[in-house]
PDB file of N, CA and C in Angstrom:
ATOM      1  N   UNK A1490     -15.205  -7.139  13.834  1.00  0.00           N
ATOM      2  CA  UNK A1490     -15.593  -6.123  12.960  1.00  0.00           C
ATOM      3  C   UNK A1490     -15.838  -6.991  12.006  1.00  0.00           C
ATOM      4  N   UNK A1491     -16.303  -6.967  11.159  1.00  0.00           N
ATOM      5  CA  UNK A1491     -16.040  -7.598   9.052  1.00  0.00           C
ATOM      6  C   UNK A1491     -16.471  -5.850   8.308  1.00  0.00           C
ATOM      7  N   UNK A1492     -15.828  -6.303   7.001  1.00  0.00           N
ATOM      8  CA  UNK A1492     -15.315  -4.883   6.514  1.00  0.00           C
ATOM      9  C   UNK A1492     -15.473  -5.538   4.985  1.00  0.00           C
ATOM     10  N   UNK A1493     -16.138  -5.087   4.460  1.00  0.00           N
ATOM     11  CA  UNK A1493     -15.986  -5.670   2.970  1.00  0.00           C
ATOM     12  C   UNK A1493     -15.140  -4.777   2.169  1.00  0.00           C
ATOM     13  N   UNK A1494     -14.543  -5.398   1.086  1.00  0.00           N
ATOM     14  CA  UNK A1494     -13.199  -4.587   0.347  1.00  0.00           C
ATOM     15  C   UNK A1494     -13.786  -4.579  -1.535  1.00  0.00           C
ATOM     16  N   UNK A1495     -13.616  -3.570  -1.825  1.00  0.00           N
ATOM     17  CA  UNK A1495     -13.183  -4.323  -3.334  1.00  0.00           C
ATOM     18  C   UNK A1495     -12.062  -3.654  -3.766  1.00  0.00           C
ATOM     19  N   UNK A1496     -11.537  -5.055  -4.230  1.00  0.00           N
ATOM     20  CA  UNK A1496      -9.702  -5.261  -4.602  1.00  0.00           C
ATOM     21  C   UNK A1496      -9.477  -4.512  -5.894  1.00  0.00           C
ATOM     22  N   UNK A1497      -8.215  -4.033  -6.200  1.00  0.00           N
ATOM     23  CA  UNK A1497      -8.049  -3.760  -7.900  1.00  0.00           C
ATOM     24  C   UNK A1497      -7.718  -4.836  -8.514  1.00  0.00           C
ATOM     25  N   UNK A1498      -8.198  -4.855  -9.407  1.00  0.00           N
ATOM     26  CA  UNK A1498      -7.426  -6.198 -10.376  1.00  0.00           C
ATOM     27  C   UNK A1498      -5.719  -5.803 -11.081  1.00  0.00           C
ATOM     28  N   UNK A1499      -5.517  -6.514 -11.407  1.00  0.00           N
ATOM     29  CA  UNK A1499      -4.364  -6.081 -11.961  1.00  0.00           C
ATOM     30  C   UNK A1499      -3.788  -6.453 -13.708  1.00  0.00           C
ATOM     31  N   UNK A1500      -3.653  -5.779 -14.285  1.00  0.00           N
ATOM     32  CA  UNK A1500      -3.175  -5.880 -15.701  1.00  0.00           C
ATOM     33  C   UNK A1500      -2.124  -5.605 -15.296  1.00  0.00           C
ATOM     34  N   UNK A1501      -1.189  -6.981 -16.548  1.00  0.00           N
ATOM     35  CA  UNK A1501      -0.173  -7.054 -16.691  1.00  0.00           C
ATOM     36  C   UNK A1501       0.517  -5.445 -17.948  1.00  0.00           C
ATOM     37  N   UNK A1502      -0.537  -4.787 -18.879  1.00  0.00           N
ATOM     38  CA  UNK A1502       0.088  -3.715 -19.207  1.00  0.00           C
ATOM     39  C   UNK A1502       0.298  -2.383 -18.013  1.00  0.00           C
ATOM     40  N   UNK A1503      -0.852  -2.327 -17.347  1.00  0.00           N
ATOM     41  CA  UNK A1503      -0.780  -0.975 -16.762  1.00  0.00           C
ATOM     42  C   UNK A1503      -0.333  -1.298 -14.699  1.00  0.00           C
ATOM     43  N   UNK A1504      -0.153  -2.750 -14.706  1.00  0.00           N
ATOM     44  CA  UNK A1504      -0.400  -2.911 -13.231  1.00  0.00           C
ATOM     45  C   UNK A1504      -1.407  -2.947 -12.398  1.00  0.00           C
ATOM     46  N   UNK A1505      -1.586  -2.344 -11.790  1.00  0.00           N
ATOM     47  CA  UNK A1505      -3.108  -1.752 -10.720  1.00  0.00           C
ATOM     48  C   UNK A1505      -3.336  -0.315 -10.279  1.00  0.00           C
ATOM     49  N   UNK A1506      -4.315   0.423 -10.686  1.00  0.00           N
ATOM     50  CA  UNK A1506      -4.883   1.464  -9.542  1.00  0.00           C
ATOM     51  C   UNK A1506      -4.610   1.403  -7.977  1.00  0.00           C
ATOM     52  N   UNK A1507      -3.823   1.940  -7.724  1.00  0.00           N
ATOM     53  CA  UNK A1507      -3.848   2.459  -5.923  1.00  0.00           C
ATOM     54  C   UNK A1507      -5.321   2.763  -6.066  1.00  0.00           C
ATOM     55  N   UNK A1508      -6.059   1.716  -4.884  1.00  0.00           N
ATOM     56  CA  UNK A1508      -6.807   2.359  -4.522  1.00  0.00           C
ATOM     57  C   UNK A1508      -6.969   2.344  -2.533  1.00  0.00           C
ATOM     58  N   UNK A1509      -7.293   3.787  -2.687  1.00  0.00           N
ATOM     59  CA  UNK A1509      -7.119   4.245  -1.387  1.00  0.00           C
ATOM     60  C   UNK A1509      -8.440   4.512  -0.840  1.00  0.00           C
ATOM     61  N   UNK A1510      -8.411   4.321   0.853  1.00  0.00           N
ATOM     62  CA  UNK A1510      -9.506   4.171   1.162  1.00  0.00           C
ATOM     63  C   UNK A1510      -9.587   5.854   2.279  1.00  0.00           C
ATOM     64  N   UNK A1511     -11.143   6.363   1.844  1.00  0.00           N
ATOM     65  CA  UNK A1511     -11.415   7.416   2.409  1.00  0.00           C
ATOM     66  C   UNK A1511     -10.305   8.517   2.713  1.00  0.00           C
ATOM     67  N   UNK A1512     -10.227   9.259   4.129  1.00  0.00           N
ATOM     68  CA  UNK A1512      -9.172  10.018   4.602  1.00  0.00           C
ATOM     69  C   UNK A1512      -8.056   9.445   4.931  1.00  0.00           C
ATOM     70  N   UNK A1513      -7.615   8.497   3.923  1.00  0.00           N
ATOM     71  CA  UNK A1513      -6.338   8.263   4.802  1.00  0.00           C
ATOM     72  C   UNK A1513      -4.841   8.939   5.648  1.00  0.00           C
ATOM     73  N   UNK A1514      -4.412   8.434   6.307  1.00  0.00           N
ATOM     74  CA  UNK A1514      -3.281   9.409   6.320  1.00  0.00           C
ATOM     75  C   UNK A1514      -1.990   7.752   6.732  1.00  0.00           C
ATOM     76  N   UNK A1515      -0.598   7.939   6.364  1.00  0.00           N
ATOM     77  CA  UNK A1515      -0.143   7.051   6.914  1.00  0.00           C
ATOM     78  C   UNK A1515       1.478   7.877   6.883  1.00  0.00           C
ATOM     79  N   UNK A1516       2.021   7.438   7.766  1.00  0.00           N
ATOM     80  CA  UNK A1516       3.509   7.986   7.959  1.00  0.00           C
ATOM     81  C   UNK A1516       4.400   6.951   8.507  1.00  0.00           C
ATOM     82  N   UNK A1517       5.625   7.115   7.801  1.00  0.00           N
ATOM     83  CA  UNK A1517       6.309   6.329   7.924  1.00  0.00           C
ATOM     84  C   UNK A1517       8.028   6.599   8.603  1.00  0.00           C
ATOM     85  N   UNK A1518       8.777   5.993   9.345  1.00  0.00           N
ATOM     86  CA  UNK A1518      10.395   5.987   9.998  1.00  0.00           C
ATOM     87  C   UNK A1518      10.897   5.440   9.903  1.00  0.00           C
ATOM     88  N   UNK A1519      12.176   5.210  10.146  1.00  0.00           N
ATOM     89  CA  UNK A1519      13.151   4.139  10.250  1.00  0.00           C
ATOM     90  C   UNK A1519      13.837   4.517  12.134  1.00  0.00           C
ATOM     91  N   UNK A1520      13.860   3.969  12.990  1.00  0.00           N
ATOM     92  CA  UNK A1520      13.945   4.987  14.583  1.00  0.00           C
ATOM     93  C   UNK A1520      15.224   3.496  14.779  1.00  0.00           C
ATOM     94  N   UNK A1521      16.373   3.805  14.933  1.00  0.00           N
ATOM     95  CA  UNK A1521      17.336   2.904  15.909  1.00  0.00           C
ATOM     96  C   UNK A1521      17.311   1.211  14.622  1.00  0.00           C
ATOM     97  N   UNK A1522      16.835   1.290  13.508  1.00  0.00           N
ATOM     98  CA  UNK A1522      16.580   0.500  12.912  1.00  0.00           C
ATOM     99  C   UNK A1522      15.267  -0.347  13.011  1.00  0.00           C
ATOM    100  N   UNK A1523      14.601   0.270  13.386  1.00  0.00           N
ATOM    101  CA  UNK A1523      12.822  -0.243  13.502  1.00  0.00           C
ATOM    102  C   UNK A1523      12.433   0.337  12.586  1.00  0.00           C
ATOM    103  N   UNK A1524      11.230   0.002  12.089  1.00  0.00           N
ATOM    104  CA  UNK A1524      10.402   0.241  11.179  1.00  0.00           C
ATOM    105  C   UNK A1524       9.347   0.811  11.899  1.00  0.00           C
ATOM    106  N   UNK A1525       8.575   1.951  11.701  1.00  0.00           N
ATOM    107  CA  UNK A1525       7.354   2.158  12.223  1.00  0.00           C
ATOM    108  C   UNK A1525       6.750   3.165  11.816  1.00  0.00           C
ATOM    109  N   UNK A1526       5.484   2.574  11.021  1.00  0.00           N
ATOM    110  CA  UNK A1526       4.429   2.871  10.189  1.00  0.00           C
ATOM    111  C   UNK A1526       3.511   3.076  11.249  1.00  0.00           C
ATOM    112  N   UNK A1527       2.593   4.081  10.936  1.00  0.00           N
ATOM    113  CA  UNK A1527       1.956   4.881  11.748  1.00  0.00           C
ATOM    114  C   UNK A1527       0.513   5.037  10.765  1.00  0.00           C
ATOM    115  N   UNK A1528      -0.335   4.928  11.574  1.00  0.00           N
ATOM    116  CA  UNK A1528      -2.171   4.929  10.646  1.00  0.00           C
ATOM    117  C   UNK A1528      -3.274   5.685  10.954  1.00  0.00           C
ATOM    118  N   UNK A1529      -3.674   5.936  10.592  1.00  0.00           N
ATOM    119  CA  UNK A1529      -5.472   6.432  11.436  1.00  0.00           C
ATOM    120  C   UNK A1529      -5.686   4.555  10.416  1.00  0.00           C
ATOM    121  N   UNK A1530      -7.415   5.213  10.779  1.00  0.00           N
ATOM    122  CA  UNK A1530      -8.143   4.063  10.691  1.00  0.00           C
ATOM    123  C   UNK A1530      -8.368   4.046   8.528  1.00  0.00           C
ATOM    124  N   UNK A1531      -8.733   4.846   8.379  1.00  0.00           N
ATOM    125  CA  UNK A1531      -8.310   4.795   6.655  1.00  0.00           C
ATOM    126  C   UNK A1531      -7.457   4.022   6.020  1.00  0.00           C
ATOM    127  N   UNK A1532      -5.696   5.089   6.637  1.00  0.00           N
ATOM    128  CA  UNK A1532      -5.051   4.623   6.445  1.00  0.00           C
ATOM    129  C   UNK A1532      -4.716   2.675   6.842  1.00  0.00           C
ATOM    130  N   UNK A1533      -4.731   2.802   7.011  1.00  0.00           N
ATOM    131  CA  UNK A1533      -4.997   0.866   7.675  1.00  0.00           C
ATOM    132  C   UNK A1533      -5.451   0.273   7.020  1.00  0.00           C
ATOM    133  N   UNK A1534      -6.957   0.659   5.895  1.00  0.00           N
ATOM    134  CA  UNK A1534      -7.701  -0.070   5.621  1.00  0.00           C
ATOM    135  C   UNK A1534      -6.714  -0.296   4.106  1.00  0.00           C
ATOM    136  N   UNK A1535      -6.422   1.105   3.888  1.00  0.00           N
ATOM    137  CA  UNK A1535      -5.579   1.604   2.548  1.00  0.00           C
ATOM    138  C   UNK A1535      -4.239   0.553   2.252  1.00  0.00           C
ATOM    139  N   UNK A1536      -3.284   0.457   3.394  1.00  0.00           N
ATOM    140  CA  UNK A1536      -2.579  -0.528   3.032  1.00  0.00           C
ATOM    141  C   UNK A1536      -2.862  -1.637   3.290  1.00  0.00           C
ATOM    142  N   UNK A1537      -4.411  -2.610   3.881  1.00  0.00           N
ATOM    143  CA  UNK A1537      -4.242  -3.782   3.628  1.00  0.00           C
ATOM    144  C   UNK A1537      -5.190  -3.936   2.167  1.00  0.00           C
ATOM    145  N   UNK A1538      -5.637  -2.900   1.745  1.00  0.00           N
ATOM    146  CA  UNK A1538      -6.141  -3.215   0.669  1.00  0.00           C
ATOM    147  C   UNK A1538      -5.511  -3.390  -0.973  1.00  0.00           C
ATOM    148  N   UNK A1539      -4.058  -2.644  -0.531  1.00  0.00           N
ATOM    149  CA  UNK A1539      -2.696  -2.979  -1.589  1.00  0.00           C
ATOM    150  C   UNK A1539      -2.364  -3.687  -1.006  1.00  0.00           C
ATOM    151  N   UNK A1540      -1.959  -4.542   0.212  1.00  0.00           N
ATOM    152  CA  UNK A1540      -1.715  -6.100   0.365  1.00  0.00           C
ATOM    153  C   UNK A1540      -2.280  -6.885  -0.201  1.00  0.00           C
ATOM    154  N   UNK A1541      -3.345  -6.665  -0.034  1.00  0.00           N
ATOM    155  CA  UNK A1541      -4.292  -7.624  -0.503  1.00  0.00           C
ATOM    156  C   UNK A1541      -4.241  -7.622  -2.315  1.00  0.00           C
ATOM    157  N   UNK A1542      -4.276  -6.850  -3.024  1.00  0.00           N
ATOM    158  CA  UNK A1542      -4.510  -6.578  -4.403  1.00  0.00           C
ATOM    159  C   UNK A1542      -3.399  -7.661  -4.923  1.00  0.00           C
ATOM    160  N   UNK A1543      -1.781  -6.963  -3.738  1.00  0.00           N
ATOM    161  CA  UNK A1543      -0.777  -7.733  -4.004  1.00  0.00           C
ATOM    162  C   UNK A1543      -0.405  -9.259  -4.361  1.00  0.00           C
ATOM    163  N   UNK A1544      -1.114  -9.528  -3.614  1.00  0.00           N
ATOM    164  CA  UNK A1544      -1.912 -11.169  -2.796  1.00  0.00           C
ATOM    165  C   UNK A1544      -2.143 -11.849  -4.507  1.00  0.00           C
ATOM    166  N   UNK A1545      -2.733 -11.156  -5.008  1.00  0.00           N
ATOM    167  CA  UNK A1545      -3.833 -12.299  -6.196  1.00  0.00           C
ATOM    168  C   UNK A1545      -2.777 -12.861  -6.913  1.00  0.00           C
ATOM    169  N   UNK A1546      -3.672 -13.762  -7.633  1.00  0.00           N
ATOM    170  CA  UNK A1546      -2.725 -14.875  -8.064  1.00  0.00           C
ATOM    171  C   UNK A1546      -1.761 -14.245  -9.638  1.00  0.00           C
ATOM    172  N   UNK A1547      -2.640 -13.124 -10.031  1.00  0.00           N
ATOM    173  CA  UNK A1547      -2.556 -12.613 -11.597  1.00  0.00           C
ATOM    174  C   UNK A1547      -1.021 -12.142 -11.577  1.00  0.00           C
ATOM    175  N   UNK A1548      -0.936 -10.952 -10.009  1.00  0.00           N
ATOM    176  CA  UNK A1548       0.077 -10.293  -9.597  1.00  0.00           C
ATOM    177  C   UNK A1548       1.301 -10.846  -9.878  1.00  0.00           C
ATOM    178  N   UNK A1549       2.395 -10.799 -10.616  1.00  0.00           N
ATOM    179  CA  UNK A1549       2.839 -11.834 -10.774  1.00  0.00           C
ATOM    180  C   UNK A1549       4.743 -11.555  -9.788  1.00  0.00           C
ATOM    181  N   UNK A1550       5.321 -12.312  -9.670  1.00  0.00           N
ATOM    182  CA  UNK A1550       6.482 -12.292  -8.881  1.00  0.00           C
ATOM    183  C   UNK A1550       7.321 -10.871  -8.753  1.00  0.00           C
ATOM    184  N   UNK A1551       7.837 -10.425  -7.850  1.00  0.00           N
ATOM    185  CA  UNK A1551       9.314  -8.880  -7.813  1.00  0.00           C
ATOM    186  C   UNK A1551       7.455  -7.690  -8.337  1.00  0.00           C
ATOM    187  N   UNK A1552       6.763  -7.685  -8.771  1.00  0.00           N
ATOM    188  CA  UNK A1552       6.074  -6.507  -8.614  1.00  0.00           C
ATOM    189  C   UNK A1552       5.690  -6.049  -7.512  1.00  0.00           C
ATOM    190  N   UNK A1553       5.796  -4.274  -7.471  1.00  0.00           N
ATOM    191  CA  UNK A1553       6.144  -3.475  -6.621  1.00  0.00           C
ATOM    192  C   UNK A1553       5.883  -2.449  -6.808  1.00  0.00           C
ATOM    193  N   UNK A1554       5.464  -1.926  -4.972  1.00  0.00           N
ATOM    194  CA  UNK A1554       4.643  -0.435  -5.244  1.00  0.00           C
ATOM    195  C   UNK A1554       5.404   0.467  -4.628  1.00  0.00           C
ATOM    196  N   UNK A1555       5.418   1.495  -4.497  1.00  0.00           N
ATOM    197  CA  UNK A1555       6.920   2.644  -3.874  1.00  0.00           C
ATOM    198  C   UNK A1555       5.504   3.596  -3.449  1.00  0.00           C
ATOM    199  N   UNK A1556       5.716   3.994  -2.558  1.00  0.00           N
ATOM    200  CA  UNK A1556       5.127   4.681  -1.424  1.00  0.00           C
ATOM    201  C   UNK A1556       6.011   5.998  -0.740  1.00  0.00           C
ATOM    202  N   UNK A1557       5.642   7.491  -1.146  1.00  0.00           N
ATOM    203  CA  UNK A1557       7.135   8.401  -0.225  1.00  0.00           C
ATOM    204  C   UNK A1557       5.934   9.604  -0.205  1.00  0.00           C
ATOM    205  N   UNK A1558       6.823  10.389   0.425  1.00  0.00           N
ATOM    206  CA  UNK A1558       6.166  11.479   1.082  1.00  0.00           C
ATOM    207  C   UNK A1558       5.429  12.699  -0.108  1.00  0.00           C
ATOM    208  N   UNK A1559       6.108  12.251  -1.107  1.00  0.00           N
ATOM    209  CA  UNK A1559       5.514  12.801  -2.774  1.00  0.00           C
ATOM    210  C   UNK A1559       4.373  12.134  -3.372  1.00  0.00           C
ATOM    211  N   UNK A1560       4.156  11.206  -2.642  1.00  0.00           N
ATOM    212  CA  UNK A1560       2.617   9.171  -3.152  1.00  0.00           C
ATOM    213  C   UNK A1560       2.531   8.650  -1.915  1.00  0.00           C
ATOM    214  N   UNK A1561       1.079   9.255  -0.452  1.00  0.00           N
ATOM    215  CA  UNK A1561       0.868   8.775  -0.658  1.00  0.00           C
ATOM    216  C   UNK A1561       0.308   8.919   0.987  1.00  0.00           C
ATOM    217  N   UNK A1562       2.569   9.254   1.580  1.00  0.00           N
ATOM    218  CA  UNK A1562       2.648   9.033   2.666  1.00  0.00           C
ATOM    219  C   UNK A1562       2.487  10.801   3.313  1.00  0.00           C
ATOM    220  N   UNK A1563       3.249  10.920   4.680  1.00  0.00           N
ATOM    221  CA  UNK A1563       2.896  12.000   4.856  1.00  0.00           C
ATOM    222  C   UNK A1563       4.182  12.632   4.753  1.00  0.00           C
ATOM    223  N   UNK A1564       4.051  14.515   5.082  1.00  0.00           N
ATOM    224  CA  UNK A1564       5.343  15.115   5.089  1.00  0.00           C
ATOM    225  C   UNK A1564       6.682  14.383   5.547  1.00  0.00           C
ATOM    226  N   UNK A1565       7.691  14.261   5.324  1.00  0.00           N
ATOM    227  CA  UNK A1565       8.684  13.452   5.928  1.00  0.00           C
ATOM    228  C   UNK A1565       9.098  12.025   6.173  1.00  0.00           C
ATOM    229  N   UNK A1566       8.329  11.243   5.418  1.00  0.00           N
ATOM    230  CA  UNK A1566       8.142  10.021   5.488  1.00  0.00           C
ATOM    231  C   UNK A1566       9.225   9.103   5.113  1.00  0.00           C
ATOM    232  N   UNK A1567       9.491   7.965   5.805  1.00  0.00           N
ATOM    233  CA  UNK A1567      10.466   7.480   4.370  1.00  0.00           C
ATOM    234  C   UNK A1567      10.214   6.437   3.877  1.00  0.00           C
ATOM    235  N   UNK A1568      10.449   6.203   2.849  1.00  0.00           N
ATOM    236  CA  UNK A1568       9.927   5.437   1.112  1.00  0.00           C
ATOM    237  C   UNK A1568       9.602   3.800   1.780  1.00  0.00           C
ATOM    238  N   UNK A1569       8.503   3.486   1.393  1.00  0.00           N
ATOM    239  CA  UNK A1569       8.607   2.174   1.711  1.00  0.00           C
ATOM    240  C   UNK A1569       7.326   1.832   0.178  1.00  0.00           C
ATOM    241  N   UNK A1570       8.501   0.033  -0.080  1.00  0.00           N
ATOM    242  CA  UNK A1570       8.255  -0.363  -0.973  1.00  0.00           C
ATOM    243  C   UNK A1570       7.769  -1.994  -0.805  1.00  0.00           C
ATOM    244  N   UNK A1571       6.690  -2.067  -0.941  1.00  0.00           N
ATOM    245  CA  UNK A1571       5.893  -3.615  -1.403  1.00  0.00           C
ATOM    246  C   UNK A1571       6.164  -4.334  -2.358  1.00  0.00           C
ATOM    247  N   UNK A1572       7.018  -5.249  -2.073  1.00  0.00           N
ATOM    248  CA  UNK A1572       7.040  -6.339  -3.270  1.00  0.00           C
ATOM    249  C   UNK A1572       6.400  -7.797  -2.971  1.00  0.00           C
ATOM    250  N   UNK A1573       6.134  -8.348  -3.549  1.00  0.00           N
ATOM    251  CA  UNK A1573       6.091  -9.624  -3.875  1.00  0.00           C
ATOM    252  C   UNK A1573       6.963 -10.306  -4.338  1.00  0.00           C
ATOM    253  N   UNK A1574       6.989 -11.760  -3.440  1.00  0.00           N
ATOM    254  CA  UNK A1574       8.050 -12.480  -3.785  1.00  0.00           C
ATOM    255  C   UNK A1574       7.529 -13.543  -3.730  1.00  0.00           C
TER     256      UNK A1574
END
């Protein structure tokens, strides 16, 4: 499978705009200490785009993104924080 993606640019004043793909669905839970992320195809592509954008050299160390059921995840999802280290 070959996928071409446009990745959001980072701006030191505003960060970067989350760029979600298609009709994404992402759900997260912690069960018995195990993080379980479930996503449809568009959700997986969306998460990949966010991670690739965070990997850009212009994104500073400790920059982070929050996702929860009020922001991009399905109702009842456990919060996810992606942080660059």
